[in-house]
CSV table of C-alpha atoms in Angstrom, one decimal:
chain,number,residue,atom,x,y,z
Q,1,UNK,CA,-0.2,-0.1,0.3
Q,2,UNK,CA,1.7,3.0,-0.8
Q,3,UNK,CA,2.2,6.0,2.0
Q,4,UNK,CA,1.7,9.5,0.5
Q,5,UNK,CA,4.3,11.0,2.7
Q,6,UNK,CA,6.7,13.4,0.5
Q,7,UNK,CA,10.4,12.8,1.7
Q,8,UNK,CA,13.0,15.7,0.5
Q,9,UNK,CA,14.9,15.1,-2.7
Q,10,UNK,CA,19.2,14.8,-2.5
Q,11,UNK,CA,20.4,16.3,-5.9
Q,12,UNK,CA,23.5,16.1,-7.1
Q,13,UNK,CA,24.0,17.7,-10.3
Q,14,UNK,CA,21.6,19.7,-12.6
Q,15,UNK,CA,21.9,16.9,-15.1
Q,16,UNK,CA,20.4,14.3,-12.6
Q,17,UNK,CA,17.0,16.7,-12.3
Q,18,UNK,CA,16.4,16.4,-15.8
Q,19,UNK,CA,16.6,12.6,-15.4
Q,20,UNK,CA,13.3,10.2,-15.8
Q,21,UNK,CA,13.9,9.3,-12.3
Q,22,UNK,CA,14.6,11.1,-9.2
Q,23,UNK,CA,16.5,9.5,-5.8
Q,24,UNK,CA,14.0,10.5,-2.7
Q,25,UNK,CA,16.1,10.4,0.1
Q,26,UNK,CA,15.0,8.9,3.4
Q,27,UNK,CA,16.1,11.5,5.9
Q,28,UNK,CA,13.2,13.8,6.4
Q,29,UNK,CA,14.6,17.4,5.1
Q,30,UNK,CA,13.0,21.2,5.5
Q,31,UNK,CA,9.7,20.4,3.4
Q,32,UNK,CA,10.0,23.9,1.5
Q,33,UNK,CA,13.0,23.3,-0.1
Q,34,UNK,CA,11.4,20.0,-2.0
Q,35,UNK,CA,8.3,21.8,-2.8
Q,36,UNK,CA,10.2,24.6,-4.8
Q,37,UNK,CA,11.9,22.3,-6.6
Q,38,UNK,CA,9.2,20.6,-7.8
Q,39,UNK,CA,7.1,23.4,-9.1
Q,40,UNK,CA,10.1,24.0,-10.4
Q,41,UNK,CA,9.8,20.5,-12.0
Q,42,UNK,CA,6.3,21.1,-13.6
Q,43,UNK,CA,7.7,24.5,-15.4
Q,44,UNK,CA,11.1,22.6,-16.4
Q,45,UNK,CA,9.5,18.6,-17.4
Q,46,UNK,CA,7.6,20.2,-20.1
Q,47,UNK,CA,9.5,19.7,-22.8
Q,48,UNK,CA,11.3,16.2,-21.2
Q,49,UNK,CA,9.7,13.5,-22.7
Q,50,UNK,CA,9.6,10.2,-20.4
Q,51,UNK,CA,7.3,7.0,-20.2
Q,52,UNK,CA,6.2,6.7,-16.8
Q,53,UNK,CA,5.5,8.8,-13.9
Q,54,UNK,CA,5.2,7.8,-10.1
Q,55,UNK,CA,6.1,6.9,-6.6
Q,56,UNK,CA,7.8,4.1,-6.5
Q,57,UNK,CA,7.6,1.5,-3.8
Q,58,UNK,CA,10.6,-0.3,-2.1
Q,59,UNK,CA,9.5,-3.5,0.1
Q,60,UNK,CA,8.4,-1.6,3.1
Q,61,UNK,CA,6.5,-0.1,0.9
Q,62,UNK,CA,8.1,3.6,1.0
Q,63,UNK,CA,7.9,5.3,-2.1
Q,64,UNK,CA,11.4,5.7,-3.4
Q,65,UNK,CA,11.6,7.3,-6.9
Q,66,UNK,CA,9.9,10.2,-8.4
Q,67,UNK,CA,9.9,9.7,-12.2
Q,68,UNK,CA,8.7,12.6,-14.7
Q,69,UNK,CA,6.2,12.7,-17.2
Q,70,UNK,CA,5.7,15.0,-20.6
Q,71,UNK,CA,2.9,16.4,-19.4
Q,72,UNK,CA,3.1,20.0,-19.4
Q,73,UNK,CA,0.5,22.5,-17.4
Q,74,UNK,CA,-2.0,24.4,-20.1
Q,75,UNK,CA,-1.1,28.2,-20.0
Q,76,UNK,CA,-2.1,30.0,-16.9
Q,77,UNK,CA,-2.2,27.2,-15.0
Q,78,UNK,CA,-1.8,28.3,-11.4
Q,79,UNK,CA,1.6,26.2,-10.3
Q,80,UNK,CA,2.4,28.7,-7.4
Q,81,UNK,CA,-1.0,28.1,-5.8
Q,82,UNK,CA,-1.2,24.4,-6.9
Q,83,UNK,CA,-0.1,21.9,-3.8
Q,84,UNK,CA,3.5,20.0,-5.5
Q,85,UNK,CA,1.9,16.6,-4.4
Q,86,UNK,CA,-1.5,17.4,-5.8
Q,87,UNK,CA,0.6,18.9,-9.6
Q,88,UNK,CA,2.3,15.1,-9.4
Q,89,UNK,CA,-1.0,12.8,-8.6
Q,90,UNK,CA,-2.4,15.1,-11.4
Q,91,UNK,CA,0.8,13.2,-14.0
Q,92,UNK,CA,-0.2,10.0,-12.5
Q,93,UNK,CA,-4.2,10.4,-13.1
Q,94,UNK,CA,-2.7,11.5,-17.0
Q,95,UNK,CA,-0.8,8.4,-17.2
Q,96,UNK,CA,-3.2,5.9,-15.9
Q,97,UNK,CA,-6.0,7.0,-18.4
Q,98,UNK,CA,-3.5,6.4,-20.8
Q,99,UNK,CA,-1.0,9.5,-21.3
Q,100,UNK,CA,-0.6,12.6,-23.0
Q,101,UNK,CA,0.3,11.6,-26.2
Q,102,UNK,CA,-2.8,8.9,-25.8
Q,103,UNK,CA,-5.2,12.3,-24.5
Q,104,UNK,CA,-3.4,15.1,-27.6
Q,105,UNK,CA,-3.9,12.3,-30.2
Q,106,UNK,CA,-7.5,11.8,-29.1
Q,107,UNK,CA,-9.6,13.4,-32.7
Q,108,UNK,CA,-13.0,12.9,-31.9
Q,109,UNK,CA,-15.4,12.4,-29.3
Q,110,UNK,CA,-18.9,11.4,-28.5
Q,111,UNK,CA,-21.0,10.7,-25.5
Q,112,UNK,CA,-24.8,10.7,-24.2
Q,113,UNK,CA,-25.7,13.7,-21.3
Q,114,UNK,CA,-27.8,11.9,-19.2
Q,115,UNK,CA,-30.2,10.3,-21.9
Q,116,UNK,CA,-30.7,14.1,-22.2
Q,117,UNK,CA,-28.7,14.8,-25.7
Q,118,UNK,CA,-25.9,13.5,-27.4
Q,119,UNK,CA,-22.9,15.5,-27.8
Q,120,UNK,CA,-20.2,14.5,-31.0
Q,121,UNK,CA,-17.0,16.4,-29.8
Q,122,UNK,CA,-14.0,16.7,-33.0
Q,123,UNK,CA,-11.4,18.0,-30.6
Q,124,UNK,CA,-9.5,18.3,-33.1
Q,125,UNK,CA,-10.5,21.2,-34.5
Q,126,UNK,CA,-12.1,22.5,-31.6
Q,127,UNK,CA,-16.3,22.1,-32.5
Q,128,UNK,CA,-18.8,19.8,-31.3
Q,129,UNK,CA,-22.6,19.0,-32.1
Q,130,UNK,CA,-25.2,18.7,-30.2
Q,131,UNK,CA,-28.2,16.6,-30.5
Q,132,UNK,CA,-31.0,17.1,-28.7
Q,133,UNK,CA,-34.0,15.4,-28.9
Q,134,UNK,CA,-36.4,16.9,-26.6
Q,135,UNK,CA,-36.9,19.6,-28.1
Q,136,UNK,CA,-35.9,18.3,-32.1
Q,137,UNK,CA,-33.4,20.4,-32.3
Q,138,UNK,CA,-29.7,19.9,-33.2
Q,139,UNK,CA,-27.0,22.6,-32.7
Q,140,UNK,CA,-23.7,22.3,-35.0
Q,141,UNK,CA,-20.2,25.0,-33.2
Q,142,UNK,CA,-17.1,26.4,-34.3
Q,143,UNK,CA,-16.2,27.0,-30.2
Q,144,UNK,CA,-12.8,29.0,-32.2
Q,145,UNK,CA,-15.0,31.5,-33.5
Q,146,UNK,CA,-18.5,31.2,-32.0
Q,147,UNK,CA,-20.2,31.2,-35.4
Q,148,UNK,CA,-22.5,27.4,-36.9
Q,149,UNK,CA,-25.9,26.4,-37.7
Q,150,UNK,CA,-28.7,25.8,-35.7
Q,151,UNK,CA,-31.6,23.4,-36.9
Q,152,UNK,CA,-35.1,23.4,-35.8
Q,153,UNK,CA,-37.4,19.6,-36.5
Q,154,UNK,CA,-34.6,19.9,-39.2
Q,155,UNK,CA,-35.5,23.7,-40.0
Q,156,UNK,CA,-32.4,25.9,-40.3
Q,157,UNK,CA,-32.2,29.1,-38.0
Q,158,UNK,CA,-32.2,32.1,-39.9
Q,159,UNK,CA,-31.7,35.1,-37.5
Q,160,UNK,CA,-28.7,36.2,-36.4
Q,161,UNK,CA,-29.8,37.2,-32.9
Q,162,UNK,CA,-31.3,33.5,-32.4
Q,163,UNK,CA,-28.8,31.3,-33.8
Q,164,UNK,CA,-26.2,33.7,-31.7
Q,165,UNK,CA,-28.9,32.3,-28.4
Q,166,UNK,CA,-28.6,28.9,-29.2
Q,167,UNK,CA,-24.6,28.8,-30.1
Q,168,UNK,CA,-23.7,30.4,-27.2
Q,169,UNK,CA,-26.1,27.7,-25.5
Q,170,UNK,CA,-24.2,25.3,-27.0
Q,171,UNK,CA,-20.9,26.4,-25.6
Q,172,UNK,CA,-22.5,26.1,-21.9
Q,173,UNK,CA,-23.5,22.7,-22.2
Q,174,UNK,CA,-20.3,21.2,-23.8
Q,175,UNK,CA,-18.2,22.7,-21.4
Q,176,UNK,CA,-20.4,21.6,-19.1
Q,177,UNK,CA,-21.3,18.0,-20.5
Q,178,UNK,CA,-17.5,17.6,-21.1
Q,179,UNK,CA,-16.3,17.8,-17.8
Q,180,UNK,CA,-18.9,15.0,-17.1
Q,181,UNK,CA,-16.6,13.2,-19.4
Q,182,UNK,CA,-12.8,13.5,-19.6
Q,183,UNK,CA,-12.6,15.9,-16.2
Q,184,UNK,CA,-9.5,13.8,-15.3
Q,185,UNK,CA,-7.8,15.3,-18.4
Q,186,UNK,CA,-8.3,19.1,-17.5
Q,187,UNK,CA,-6.8,19.4,-14.1
Q,188,UNK,CA,-3.4,21.3,-15.1
Q,189,UNK,CA,-5.9,23.4,-17.5
Q,190,UNK,CA,-5.7,27.0,-17.7
Q,191,UNK,CA,-7.0,28.6,-14.4
Q,192,UNK,CA,-7.6,26.0,-12.1
Q,193,UNK,CA,-5.3,25.2,-8.3
Q,194,UNK,CA,-5.0,21.6,-7.1
Q,195,UNK,CA,-4.9,21.5,-3.9
Q,196,UNK,CA,-3.8,18.4,-2.0
Q,197,UNK,CA,-6.5,17.1,0.4
Q,198,UNK,CA,-5.2,14.3,2.3
Q,199,UNK,CA,-6.3,10.6,3.2
Q,200,UNK,CA,-10.3,9.2,2.7
Q,201,UNK,CA,-11.7,6.4,1.5
Q,202,UNK,CA,-14.7,7.2,-1.4
Q,203,UNK,CA,-18.3,5.4,-0.2
Q,204,UNK,CA,-17.5,2.4,-1.6
Q,205,UNK,CA,-14.6,1.7,0.3
Q,206,UNK,CA,-11.6,2.1,-2.0
Q,207,UNK,CA,-8.7,4.5,-0.1
Q,208,UNK,CA,-7.9,7.6,-2.1
Q,209,UNK,CA,-6.1,10.5,-1.6
Q,210,UNK,CA,-8.7,13.4,-2.7
Q,211,UNK,CA,-7.4,16.3,-4.2
Q,212,UNK,CA,-9.0,19.4,-4.6
Q,213,UNK,CA,-9.6,21.9,-7.9
Q,214,UNK,CA,-10.5,25.6,-7.7
Q,215,UNK,CA,-10.6,28.3,-10.7
Q,216,UNK,CA,-9.5,31.3,-11.4
Q,217,UNK,CA,-12.1,33.6,-13.7
Q,218,UNK,CA,-12.2,30.9,-15.7
Q,219,UNK,CA,-15.5,28.4,-17.2
Q,220,UNK,CA,-19.0,29.3,-16.9
Q,221,UNK,CA,-19.0,29.1,-13.0
Q,222,UNK,CA,-15.4,30.6,-11.2
Q,223,UNK,CA,-16.6,29.6,-8.1
Q,224,UNK,CA,-17.5,26.0,-8.8
Q,225,UNK,CA,-15.0,23.8,-6.3
Q,226,UNK,CA,-14.9,20.2,-7.3
Q,227,UNK,CA,-13.2,16.8,-5.2
Q,228,UNK,CA,-12.0,14.0,-6.5
Q,229,UNK,CA,-10.7,10.8,-4.7
Q,230,UNK,CA,-8.1,9.3,-6.5
Q,231,UNK,CA,-7.3,6.0,-5.6
Q,232,UNK,CA,-4.4,4.7,-4.1
Q,233,UNK,CA,-3.2,1.4,-6.4
Q,234,UNK,CA,-4.3,2.4,-10.0
Q,235,UNK,CA,-4.3,6.2,-9.8
Q,236,UNK,CA,-7.9,6.1,-11.4
Q,237,UNK,CA,-10.6,8.8,-9.9
Q,238,UNK,CA,-13.5,6.8,-8.3
Q,239,UNK,CA,-15.7,9.6,-7.2
Q,240,UNK,CA,-15.9,13.3,-7.1
Q,241,UNK,CA,-18.1,15.8,-5.3
Q,242,UNK,CA,-19.6,18.7,-6.3
Q,243,UNK,CA,-19.4,22.8,-4.8
Q,244,UNK,CA,-21.3,24.9,-6.3
Q,245,UNK,CA,-19.8,27.9,-4.4
Q,246,UNK,CA,-15.9,26.4,-2.8
Q,247,UNK,CA,-17.1,27.6,-0.1
Q,248,UNK,CA,-19.9,26.2,1.3
Q,249,UNK,CA,-18.8,23.1,4.0
Q,250,UNK,CA,-21.1,20.6,1.8
Q,251,UNK,CA,-20.8,19.7,-1.6
Q,252,UNK,CA,-23.8,20.1,-3.4
Q,253,UNK,CA,-23.7,15.8,-4.9
Q,254,UNK,CA,-20.9,12.9,-4.3
Q,255,UNK,CA,-21.0,10.1,-7.2
Q,256,UNK,CA,-19.1,7.8,-8.2
Q,257,UNK,CA,-16.7,8.1,-11.2
Q,258,UNK,CA,-16.1,4.4,-12.6
Q,259,UNK,CA,-16.4,2.1,-14.5
Q,260,UNK,CA,-13.7,3.0,-16.8
Q,261,UNK,CA,-13.7,0.9,-20.4
Q,262,UNK,CA,-10.2,1.1,-22.7
Q,263,UNK,CA,-11.1,3.0,-25.7
Q,264,UNK,CA,-8.0,1.7,-27.5
Q,265,UNK,CA,-5.2,3.5,-25.1
Q,266,UNK,CA,-7.6,5.6,-24.1
Q,267,UNK,CA,-9.4,4.9,-20.4
Q,268,UNK,CA,-12.7,6.6,-20.2
Q,269,UNK,CA,-15.6,6.1,-17.6
Q,270,UNK,CA,-19.0,6.7,-18.1
Q,271,UNK,CA,-21.0,5.4,-14.7
Q,272,UNK,CA,-22.0,8.8,-12.6
Q,273,UNK,CA,-24.4,6.7,-10.0
Q,274,UNK,CA,-28.8,7.7,-11.4
Q,275,UNK,CA,-26.3,10.3,-13.4
Q,276,UNK,CA,-24.4,8.1,-16.5
Q,277,UNK,CA,-23.5,9.0,-19.1
Q,278,UNK,CA,-23.3,6.1,-22.1
Q,279,UNK,CA,-23.0,5.5,-25.5
Q,280,UNK,CA,-19.5,6.8,-25.3
Q,281,UNK,CA,-17.3,6.7,-29.1
Q,282,UNK,CA,-13.9,7.7,-29.7
Q,283,UNK,CA,-13.2,7.8,-33.1
Q,284,UNK,CA,-10.7,8.0,-36.1
Q,285,UNK,CA,-12.9,10.9,-38.4
Q,286,UNK,CA,-16.1,12.6,-38.2
Q,287,UNK,CA,-18.4,11.5,-40.0
Q,288,UNK,CA,-19.4,13.1,-43.2
Q,289,UNK,CA,-21.4,16.1,-43.4
Q,290,UNK,CA,-22.1,15.7,-39.1
Q,291,UNK,CA,-21.7,20.0,-38.9
Q,292,UNK,CA,-22.9,21.1,-42.5
Q,293,UNK,CA,-27.2,19.1,-41.8
Q,294,UNK,CA,-29.4,17.9,-39.1
Q,295,UNK,CA,-29.7,14.3,-40.6
Q,296,UNK,CA,-29.5,11.4,-37.8
Q,297,UNK,CA,-25.5,10.5,-37.3
Q,298,UNK,CA,-24.0,7.0,-37.3
Q,299,UNK,CA,-21.0,6.9,-36.1
């Protein structure tokens, strides 16, 4: 079982700081030096590829090494305000789900959000199509410049004000719905502050580390906060909690984040208790005409 106690790092040379592994001293020293190093390391490793990352354990279960991933933070990620422990764990999570390279190479993802709507996200080109059966509406949106088309009952909207209104609604749906699916890949996004809360167990009884996500001037609801439970052994997120206001003591909900499936090397989870994501698909290309007309898609 991993023990989540931080140890100081001995760095014999500059070369070792850029190596795949950094040996951790068994002797406890001032944690401030360690924290400062990890913050610097998070910046430095953005150009250094690595095969794996995380803690290695000796026979006693003590952490013995840190291995660096090629998982640079987005511009605007709050490195200084984030806990060094949490930054390393974000890389472990990314690796456990397939790795940064696999995520960057993912072109298209489709899923059904809570049985309410289906999204086709052209991740490679930053476009999204949203099919909403209850209103017989289809929204096709270019997220780069907020242009696109809107259809209702297969009739295309022509009024600019109406188009802008529904395109903005579509953008907000995509922000919300994609976060429910791919949040683990966005732990080091712009505006995110990532802190380590401590050890806990999930409602299913799994031992986990808990991370907290808060936000600075990003997204539709920057006052939100999330807690995520990271399994000790698999390093996969197993549960999350949502706070409408980061200052709340109690969350608005706590839901599982389980039932991972492998999509050609990329792990995604759809189990959210009574709010599941279904029909998850990872595609190489977008179906022909997906953004040009409201005809039903064949995936």
